[in-house]
Amino acid sequence: MENNEPLELHPTTEQRLILMNQYKILEKLYPEDAETYERYQEILNEGYTLHYSELIDHMSQPMEENDMRFVLDILDLYSTLFYAVFRSDNPKYKNKQIYFPGFDGNHEYKYLNYTRFFLFRLNRFNELQKEDTYESYNTHGQTLGYYKKMLNYWNELPQKNKFNLTSEQLDALLDMAYPETLGVKNV
């Protein structure tokens, strides 16, 4: 799932000229970073290809579409769990709420970053947004195994039942969930 190969930059002469002009503009807009932008211009102007990577060191590898869809499927599943617990009249769910735990920041950081982007930048799945900060959702423990197991079960349900879980289905999914999924509601 993860692509850890370094990014490479192979600009054409025209692209080098455009980038040099962009860095010249940035140099004027951000005088505190002028030295860096001047260096980038020199790298491009002189064609120091060994140093092109310096221009993109801060960039991540593109995230695979399958991995983004995986995150969206997990968010859909947790949204379904959230509403199933919310609507349940089962006494064992009284004062309980579904929490989406997130992903491990050390080993699942691309999933974590995309989750934060989708929840906060795109402002989606408000029911899953924690009240604290954008910096949340780092579980400090790997979650992919839990989520894959949950999704496999959920995807085997008939389409009409996926978003209208029975008590048994809800319990089965919660039994598979990451331990911090179900908590006491902060009222």
XYZ file of C-alpha atoms in Angstrom:
187
model
C 0.000 0.000 0.000
C 2.788 2.450 0.832
C 5.097 3.789 -1.880
C 8.335 4.863 -0.195
C 10.400 5.597 -3.296
C 11.739 9.158 -3.336
C 10.055 11.636 -5.646
C 12.078 12.701 -8.642
C 11.966 15.933 -10.624
C 12.876 16.052 -14.314
C 11.704 19.463 -15.552
C 11.968 20.499 -19.177
C 13.772 23.740 -20.019
C 10.420 25.507 -20.229
C 9.362 24.149 -16.812
C 12.714 25.223 -15.338
C 12.096 28.763 -16.597
C 8.584 28.809 -15.135
C 9.825 27.478 -11.777
C 12.681 29.999 -11.687
C 10.168 32.817 -12.236
C 7.917 31.411 -9.509
C 10.826 31.328 -7.074
C 11.754 34.896 -8.033
C 8.204 35.998 -7.154
C 8.296 34.040 -3.889
C 11.652 35.617 -3.044
C 10.002 39.067 -3.230
C 6.841 38.013 -1.394
C 8.688 36.283 1.432
C 11.959 38.114 2.097
C 12.548 35.978 5.207
C 12.959 32.976 2.874
C 14.762 34.862 0.087
C 18.000 32.910 0.489
C 16.227 29.595 -0.072
C 14.394 30.864 -3.152
C 17.618 32.320 -4.577
C 19.285 28.918 -4.117
C 16.376 27.190 -5.877
C 16.684 29.637 -8.778
C 20.395 28.917 -9.087
C 19.804 25.149 -8.986
C 17.294 25.461 -11.823
C 19.193 28.062 -13.844
C 22.444 26.105 -13.768
C 20.749 22.743 -14.263
C 22.190 21.174 -11.116
C 20.099 18.016 -11.520
C 21.648 16.360 -8.476
C 19.995 19.078 -6.367
C 16.542 19.079 -8.005
C 15.328 16.845 -5.200
C 15.876 19.766 -2.793
C 12.987 21.546 -4.518
C 10.562 18.737 -3.665
C 11.931 17.261 -0.423
C 8.844 18.467 1.465
C 6.425 16.705 -0.903
C 4.890 13.300 -0.224
C 4.425 10.507 -2.708
C 0.979 10.607 -4.304
C -1.485 8.557 -2.313
C -2.991 5.617 -4.152
C -6.677 6.018 -4.988
C -7.391 2.596 -3.405
C -5.934 3.837 -0.110
C -8.084 6.982 -0.168
C -11.184 4.912 -0.913
C -10.241 2.624 1.987
C -10.226 5.639 4.335
C -13.581 6.829 2.970
C -15.040 3.346 3.435
C -13.840 3.325 7.050
C -15.362 6.765 7.631
C -18.641 5.561 6.090
C -18.588 2.521 8.353
C -17.908 4.585 11.465
C -20.618 7.062 10.515
C -23.026 4.132 10.220
C -21.904 2.854 13.633
C -22.309 6.338 15.119
C -25.905 6.640 13.941
C -26.732 3.026 14.835
C -25.663 3.608 18.454
C -27.365 7.016 18.510
C -30.688 5.518 17.324
C -30.464 2.375 19.424
C -32.878 1.940 22.284
C -30.731 -0.866 23.681
C -29.886 0.077 27.312
C -26.280 -1.090 26.936
C -25.650 1.865 24.574
C -27.141 4.480 26.908
C -24.628 7.318 27.345
C -22.317 5.738 24.778
C -20.989 7.297 21.628
C -18.961 6.034 18.702
C -15.521 7.549 18.371
C -13.516 7.187 15.216
C -10.049 6.481 16.624
C -8.026 7.338 13.498
C -4.736 5.836 12.361
C -1.245 5.351 13.736
C 0.888 8.421 13.064
C 4.088 6.391 12.783
C 3.032 3.527 10.525
C -0.222 4.683 8.930
C 0.546 8.372 8.476
C -0.785 8.653 4.897
C -4.157 7.350 6.075
C -4.020 9.675 9.080
C -3.183 12.711 6.946
C -5.929 11.945 4.442
C -8.424 11.451 7.277
C -7.582 14.864 8.703
C -7.789 16.445 5.257
C -11.153 14.870 4.519
C -12.708 15.604 7.912
C -11.393 19.117 8.450
C -10.378 20.686 5.136
C -13.370 19.277 3.282
C -15.522 19.456 6.426
C -17.102 16.042 5.998
C -18.435 13.471 8.461
C -19.109 16.094 11.132
C -20.456 13.386 13.416
C -16.980 11.846 13.529
C -15.073 15.053 14.139
C -13.599 15.162 17.600
C -14.021 18.367 19.519
C -10.356 18.834 20.373
C -8.141 19.628 17.393
C -7.002 18.810 13.911
C -4.025 17.072 15.533
C -6.192 14.270 16.899
C -6.862 10.880 15.301
C -3.363 9.575 16.011
C -4.041 6.256 17.710
C -0.395 5.554 18.578
C -1.223 1.979 17.641
C -1.786 0.279 14.319
C -5.415 0.083 13.230
C -5.432 -1.298 9.686
C -6.016 -4.894 10.817
C -9.102 -3.883 12.814
C -10.496 -1.800 9.972
C -9.939 -4.460 7.315
C -11.719 -7.051 9.432
C -14.626 -4.671 10.058
C -14.904 -3.715 6.380
C -14.850 -7.357 5.272
C -17.781 -8.097 7.583
C -19.646 -4.909 6.622
C -19.171 -5.509 2.889
C -20.622 -9.017 3.222
C -23.899 -7.601 4.539
C -26.730 -7.200 2.042
C -26.613 -3.690 0.583
C -29.961 -2.767 2.152
C -28.650 -3.685 5.642
C -25.294 -1.909 5.450
C -26.686 1.420 6.634
C -29.458 0.005 8.809
C -27.656 -2.371 11.166
C -29.422 -4.853 13.396
C -28.328 -5.094 17.054
C -26.445 -8.297 16.245
C -24.597 -6.689 13.320
C -23.775 -3.611 15.399
C -22.435 -5.783 18.224
C -20.385 -7.876 15.785
C -18.789 -4.769 14.267
C -18.081 -3.212 17.661
C -16.477 -6.466 18.824
C -14.053 -6.191 15.875
C -13.416 -2.476 16.315
C -10.318 -0.752 17.578
C -10.572 -0.699 21.405
C -11.153 3.063 21.724
C -14.182 3.054 19.422
C -17.014 3.032 21.924
C -16.832 5.475 24.813
C -18.815 7.345 27.392
C -20.563 10.293 25.841
C -19.346 13.677 27.053
C -22.648 15.344 27.897
